[in-house]
Tab-separated table of N, CA and C in Angstrom:
chain	number	residue	atom	x	y	z
A	1	UNK	N	9.759	18.178	-1.609
A	1	UNK	CA	8.772	17.961	-2.640
A	1	UNK	C	8.185	16.561	-2.486
A	2	UNK	N	6.921	16.442	-2.725
A	2	UNK	CA	6.256	15.153	-2.646
A	2	UNK	C	6.026	14.627	-4.059
A	3	UNK	N	6.403	13.389	-4.262
A	3	UNK	CA	6.203	12.808	-5.591
A	3	UNK	C	4.851	12.097	-5.633
A	4	UNK	N	4.278	11.927	-6.817
A	4	UNK	CA	2.995	11.235	-6.947
A	4	UNK	C	3.084	9.792	-6.442
A	5	UNK	N	1.961	9.286	-5.962
A	5	UNK	CA	1.911	7.923	-5.419
A	5	UNK	C	2.410	6.876	-6.399
A	6	UNK	N	2.147	7.071	-7.683
A	6	UNK	CA	2.554	6.060	-8.669
A	6	UNK	C	4.069	5.979	-8.840
A	7	UNK	N	4.793	6.955	-8.311
A	7	UNK	CA	6.257	6.925	-8.379
A	7	UNK	C	6.896	6.519	-7.054
A	8	UNK	N	6.075	6.321	-6.050
A	8	UNK	CA	6.571	6.014	-4.708
A	8	UNK	C	7.400	4.723	-4.697
A	9	UNK	N	6.961	3.676	-5.384
A	9	UNK	CA	7.704	2.405	-5.362
A	9	UNK	C	9.074	2.556	-6.027
A	10	UNK	N	9.162	3.418	-7.025
A	10	UNK	CA	10.452	3.672	-7.672
A	10	UNK	C	11.398	4.351	-6.698
A	11	UNK	N	10.897	5.367	-6.018
A	11	UNK	CA	11.711	6.067	-5.027
A	11	UNK	C	12.148	5.110	-3.922
A	12	UNK	N	11.245	4.276	-3.450
A	12	UNK	CA	11.575	3.329	-2.377
A	12	UNK	C	12.623	2.321	-2.823
A	13	UNK	N	12.529	1.837	-4.060
A	13	UNK	CA	13.541	0.931	-4.603
A	13	UNK	C	14.911	1.598	-4.571
A	14	UNK	N	14.973	2.826	-5.037
A	14	UNK	CA	16.254	3.534	-5.092
A	14	UNK	C	16.776	3.875	-3.698
A	15	UNK	N	15.884	4.164	-2.772
A	15	UNK	CA	16.313	4.425	-1.395
A	15	UNK	C	16.892	3.168	-0.760
A	16	UNK	N	16.285	2.018	-1.056
A	16	UNK	CA	16.836	0.754	-0.543
A	16	UNK	C	18.176	0.447	-1.194
A	17	UNK	N	18.262	0.667	-2.489
A	17	UNK	CA	19.474	0.348	-3.230
A	17	UNK	C	20.630	1.300	-2.984
A	18	UNK	N	20.302	2.525	-2.629
A	18	UNK	CA	21.334	3.553	-2.418
A	18	UNK	C	21.080	4.297	-1.108
A	19	UNK	N	21.156	3.591	0.021
A	19	UNK	CA	20.838	4.227	1.310
A	19	UNK	C	21.780	5.369	1.676
A	20	UNK	N	22.965	5.377	1.115
A	20	UNK	CA	23.938	6.440	1.401
A	20	UNK	C	24.063	7.432	0.254
A	21	UNK	N	23.105	7.410	-0.654
A	21	UNK	CA	23.129	8.307	-1.799
A	21	UNK	C	23.723	7.644	-3.026
A	22	UNK	N	23.537	8.286	-4.149
A	22	UNK	CA	24.025	7.779	-5.432
A	22	UNK	C	25.328	8.489	-5.768
A	23	UNK	N	26.337	7.707	-6.088
A	23	UNK	CA	27.606	8.285	-6.523
A	23	UNK	C	27.357	9.097	-7.793
A	24	UNK	N	27.977	10.250	-7.871
A	24	UNK	CA	27.759	11.148	-9.010
A	24	UNK	C	27.989	10.458	-10.354
A	25	UNK	N	28.966	9.577	-10.412
A	25	UNK	CA	29.273	8.890	-11.671
A	25	UNK	C	28.225	7.842	-12.045
A	26	UNK	N	27.343	7.499	-11.104
A	26	UNK	CA	26.302	6.503	-11.372
A	26	UNK	C	24.963	7.114	-11.764
A	27	UNK	N	24.847	8.429	-11.708
A	27	UNK	CA	23.557	9.058	-11.992
A	27	UNK	C	23.149	8.869	-13.449
A	28	UNK	N	24.056	9.087	-14.386
A	28	UNK	CA	23.710	8.944	-15.806
A	28	UNK	C	23.324	7.496	-16.133
A	29	UNK	N	24.107	6.485	-15.717
A	29	UNK	CA	23.664	5.111	-15.972
A	29	UNK	C	22.330	4.779	-15.290
A	30	UNK	N	22.095	5.336	-14.107
A	30	UNK	CA	20.827	5.097	-13.418
A	30	UNK	C	19.671	5.715	-14.201
A	31	UNK	N	19.875	6.885	-14.755
A	31	UNK	CA	18.854	7.499	-15.616
A	31	UNK	C	18.521	6.570	-16.778
A	32	UNK	N	19.547	5.996	-17.363
A	32	UNK	CA	19.369	5.088	-18.503
A	32	UNK	C	18.530	3.876	-18.106
A	33	UNK	N	18.811	3.316	-16.938
A	33	UNK	CA	18.055	2.155	-16.452
A	33	UNK	C	16.595	2.522	-16.228
A	34	UNK	N	16.347	3.638	-15.562
A	34	UNK	CA	14.973	4.046	-15.273
A	34	UNK	C	14.186	4.276	-16.553
A	35	UNK	N	14.821	4.873	-17.546
A	35	UNK	CA	14.112	5.160	-18.785
A	35	UNK	C	13.991	3.942	-19.693
A	36	UNK	N	15.041	3.159	-19.811
A	36	UNK	CA	14.995	2.001	-20.708
A	36	UNK	C	14.256	0.825	-20.079
A	37	UNK	N	14.716	0.384	-18.925
A	37	UNK	CA	14.108	-0.777	-18.282
A	37	UNK	C	12.745	-0.431	-17.683
A	38	UNK	N	12.686	0.706	-17.010
A	38	UNK	CA	11.469	1.110	-16.324
A	38	UNK	C	10.486	1.874	-17.179
A	39	UNK	N	10.881	2.189	-18.413
A	39	UNK	CA	10.030	2.913	-19.357
A	39	UNK	C	9.487	4.209	-18.757
A	40	UNK	N	10.332	4.885	-17.978
A	40	UNK	CA	9.931	6.137	-17.359
A	40	UNK	C	10.197	7.298	-18.314
A	41	UNK	N	9.360	8.298	-18.217
A	41	UNK	CA	9.540	9.501	-19.032
A	41	UNK	C	10.653	10.365	-18.444
A	42	UNK	N	11.060	11.354	-19.200
A	42	UNK	CA	12.054	12.305	-18.705
A	42	UNK	C	11.530	12.985	-17.442
A	43	UNK	N	10.279	13.395	-17.477
A	43	UNK	CA	9.673	14.096	-16.340
A	43	UNK	C	9.655	13.236	-15.085
A	44	UNK	N	9.192	11.992	-15.209
A	44	UNK	CA	9.104	11.146	-14.017
A	44	UNK	C	10.488	10.757	-13.504
A	45	UNK	N	11.426	10.550	-14.409
A	45	UNK	CA	12.802	10.263	-13.995
A	45	UNK	C	13.361	11.441	-13.207
A	46	UNK	N	13.138	12.646	-13.703
A	46	UNK	CA	13.621	13.850	-13.017
A	46	UNK	C	12.972	14.006	-11.648
A	47	UNK	N	11.677	13.741	-11.556
A	47	UNK	CA	10.981	13.862	-10.271
A	47	UNK	C	11.541	12.902	-9.232
A	48	UNK	N	11.694	11.637	-9.619
A	48	UNK	CA	12.179	10.626	-8.673
A	48	UNK	C	13.618	10.907	-8.259
A	49	UNK	N	14.475	11.181	-9.220
A	49	UNK	CA	15.880	11.427	-8.879
A	49	UNK	C	16.055	12.733	-8.113
A	50	UNK	N	15.256	13.739	-8.437
A	50	UNK	CA	15.305	14.981	-7.673
A	50	UNK	C	14.942	14.747	-6.217
A	51	UNK	N	13.918	13.960	-5.999
A	51	UNK	CA	13.506	13.620	-4.630
A	51	UNK	C	14.586	12.801	-3.931
A	52	UNK	N	15.116	11.812	-4.609
A	52	UNK	CA	16.150	10.949	-4.031
A	52	UNK	C	17.395	11.742	-3.652
A	53	UNK	N	17.793	12.647	-4.516
A	53	UNK	CA	19.040	13.387	-4.323
A	53	UNK	C	18.852	14.721	-3.607
A	54	UNK	N	17.587	15.063	-3.317
A	54	UNK	CA	17.315	16.296	-2.596
A	54	UNK	C	17.596	17.551	-3.397
A	55	UNK	N	17.267	17.504	-4.684
A	55	UNK	CA	17.500	18.680	-5.527
A	55	UNK	C	16.271	18.937	-6.389
A	56	UNK	N	16.257	20.089	-7.013
A	56	UNK	CA	15.190	20.443	-7.936
A	56	UNK	C	15.258	19.478	-9.125
A	57	UNK	N	14.127	18.888	-9.520
A	57	UNK	CA	14.147	17.961	-10.658
A	57	UNK	C	14.742	18.563	-11.927
A	58	UNK	N	14.639	19.867	-12.088
A	58	UNK	CA	15.189	20.527	-13.278
A	58	UNK	C	16.695	20.304	-13.378
A	59	UNK	N	17.362	20.191	-12.237
A	59	UNK	CA	18.811	19.960	-12.211
A	59	UNK	C	19.155	18.628	-12.875
A	60	UNK	N	18.220	17.689	-12.849
A	60	UNK	CA	18.463	16.360	-13.394
A	60	UNK	C	18.360	16.307	-14.920
A	61	UNK	N	17.707	17.280	-15.521
A	61	UNK	CA	17.431	17.213	-16.964
A	61	UNK	C	18.670	17.063	-17.843
A	62	UNK	N	19.749	17.816	-17.622
A	62	UNK	CA	20.935	17.605	-18.467
A	62	UNK	C	21.526	16.200	-18.326
A	63	UNK	N	21.456	15.637	-17.128
A	63	UNK	CA	21.979	14.280	-16.920
A	63	UNK	C	21.099	13.247	-17.607
A	64	UNK	N	19.798	13.481	-17.562
A	64	UNK	CA	18.871	12.577	-18.244
A	64	UNK	C	19.094	12.655	-19.752
A	65	UNK	N	19.248	13.870	-20.271
A	65	UNK	CA	19.544	14.022	-21.703
A	65	UNK	C	20.822	13.284	-22.072
A	66	UNK	N	21.821	13.433	-21.245
A	66	UNK	CA	23.105	12.767	-21.510
A	66	UNK	C	22.928	11.250	-21.539
A	67	UNK	N	22.062	10.735	-20.679
A	67	UNK	CA	21.880	9.280	-20.620
A	67	UNK	C	21.275	8.725	-21.901
A	68	UNK	N	20.561	9.549	-22.627
A	68	UNK	CA	19.951	9.075	-23.872
A	68	UNK	C	20.902	9.156	-25.057
A	69	UNK	N	21.975	9.936	-24.905
A	69	UNK	CA	22.904	10.140	-26.019
A	69	UNK	C	24.283	9.546	-25.784
A	70	UNK	N	24.649	9.416	-24.557
A	70	UNK	CA	26.028	9.105	-24.189
A	70	UNK	C	26.284	7.603	-24.219
A	71	UNK	N	27.245	7.198	-25.008
A	71	UNK	CA	27.620	5.785	-25.030
A	71	UNK	C	28.130	5.327	-23.674
A	72	UNK	N	28.653	6.257	-22.889
A	72	UNK	CA	29.133	5.894	-21.555
A	72	UNK	C	28.000	5.372	-20.688
A	73	UNK	N	26.779	5.870	-20.930
A	73	UNK	CA	25.630	5.401	-20.157
A	73	UNK	C	25.317	3.947	-20.477
A	74	UNK	N	25.765	3.455	-21.613
A	74	UNK	CA	25.536	2.075	-21.982
A	74	UNK	C	26.660	1.164	-21.553
A	75	UNK	N	27.568	1.692	-20.802
A	75	UNK	CA	28.751	0.946	-20.393
A	75	UNK	C	28.418	-0.135	-19.375
A	76	UNK	N	29.451	-0.774	-18.922
A	76	UNK	CA	29.297	-1.859	-17.951
A	76	UNK	C	28.591	-1.405	-16.678
A	77	UNK	N	28.628	-0.114	-16.345
A	77	UNK	CA	28.004	0.365	-15.105
A	77	UNK	C	26.503	0.146	-15.117
A	78	UNK	N	25.876	0.264	-16.263
A	78	UNK	CA	24.437	0.024	-16.338
A	78	UNK	C	24.139	-1.390	-15.856
A	79	UNK	N	24.885	-2.361	-16.352
A	79	UNK	CA	24.691	-3.746	-15.928
A	79	UNK	C	24.993	-3.958	-14.462
A	80	UNK	N	26.042	-3.327	-13.975
A	80	UNK	CA	26.397	-3.464	-12.557
A	80	UNK	C	25.331	-2.854	-11.650
A	81	UNK	N	24.828	-1.699	-12.023
A	81	UNK	CA	23.789	-1.060	-11.213
A	81	UNK	C	22.512	-1.886	-11.256
A	82	UNK	N	22.162	-2.388	-12.428
A	82	UNK	CA	20.978	-3.236	-12.569
A	82	UNK	C	21.101	-4.468	-11.663
A	83	UNK	N	22.255	-5.111	-11.689
A	83	UNK	CA	22.482	-6.282	-10.831
A	83	UNK	C	22.403	-5.907	-9.352
A	84	UNK	N	22.971	-4.772	-8.997
A	84	UNK	CA	22.926	-4.294	-7.613
A	84	UNK	C	21.478	-4.102	-7.159
A	85	UNK	N	20.654	-3.509	-8.013
A	85	UNK	CA	19.269	-3.221	-7.643
A	85	UNK	C	18.407	-4.474	-7.540
A	86	UNK	N	18.814	-5.559	-8.177
A	86	UNK	CA	18.025	-6.796	-8.116
A	86	UNK	C	17.842	-7.292	-6.695
A	87	UNK	N	18.832	-7.106	-5.853
A	87	UNK	CA	18.704	-7.569	-4.468
A	87	UNK	C	17.762	-6.690	-3.642
A	88	UNK	N	17.311	-5.580	-4.224
A	88	UNK	CA	16.414	-4.664	-3.523
A	88	UNK	C	15.018	-4.612	-4.142
A	89	UNK	N	14.727	-5.549	-5.047
A	89	UNK	CA	13.392	-5.638	-5.618
A	89	UNK	C	13.243	-5.076	-7.024
A	90	UNK	N	14.339	-4.993	-7.758
A	90	UNK	CA	14.306	-4.441	-9.112
A	90	UNK	C	13.366	-5.229	-10.029
A	91	UNK	N	13.462	-6.550	-9.992
A	91	UNK	CA	12.619	-7.384	-10.869
A	91	UNK	C	11.140	-7.191	-10.547
A	92	UNK	N	10.810	-7.122	-9.261
A	92	UNK	CA	9.420	-6.908	-8.850
A	92	UNK	C	8.945	-5.528	-9.308
A	93	UNK	N	9.833	-4.543	-9.183
A	93	UNK	CA	9.499	-3.186	-9.616
A	93	UNK	C	9.196	-3.161	-11.117
A	94	UNK	N	9.986	-3.880	-11.899
A	94	UNK	CA	9.752	-3.928	-13.345
A	94	UNK	C	8.387	-4.517	-13.685
A	95	UNK	N	7.917	-5.438	-12.851
A	95	UNK	CA	6.653	-6.116	-13.124
A	95	UNK	C	5.429	-5.377	-12.606
A	96	UNK	N	5.642	-4.249	-11.928
A	96	UNK	CA	4.507	-3.454	-11.460
A	96	UNK	C	3.789	-2.839	-12.649
A	97	UNK	N	2.517	-2.575	-12.451
A	97	UNK	CA	1.749	-1.930	-13.527
A	97	UNK	C	1.603	-0.466	-13.273
């Protein structure tokens, strides 16, 4: 699946940050970061993560829902993942329009 051009930089950031894939336990906190910090919608989060993980974006919807409700998504992992992504251009990505 091809994602829209406006989501390409998000996908590239995540590919740089997770060249060997995203650990299953990090998907929910990553959803939280994309939606809270990146102000991404459920749809765009699903599209990017589906492309990154090689799955249908619909598969991502329950995990995205969980990230909005689950206190575990607000745990220390969110901060650790955010810090990890900073070395791959996270701050620059946040400042994109």
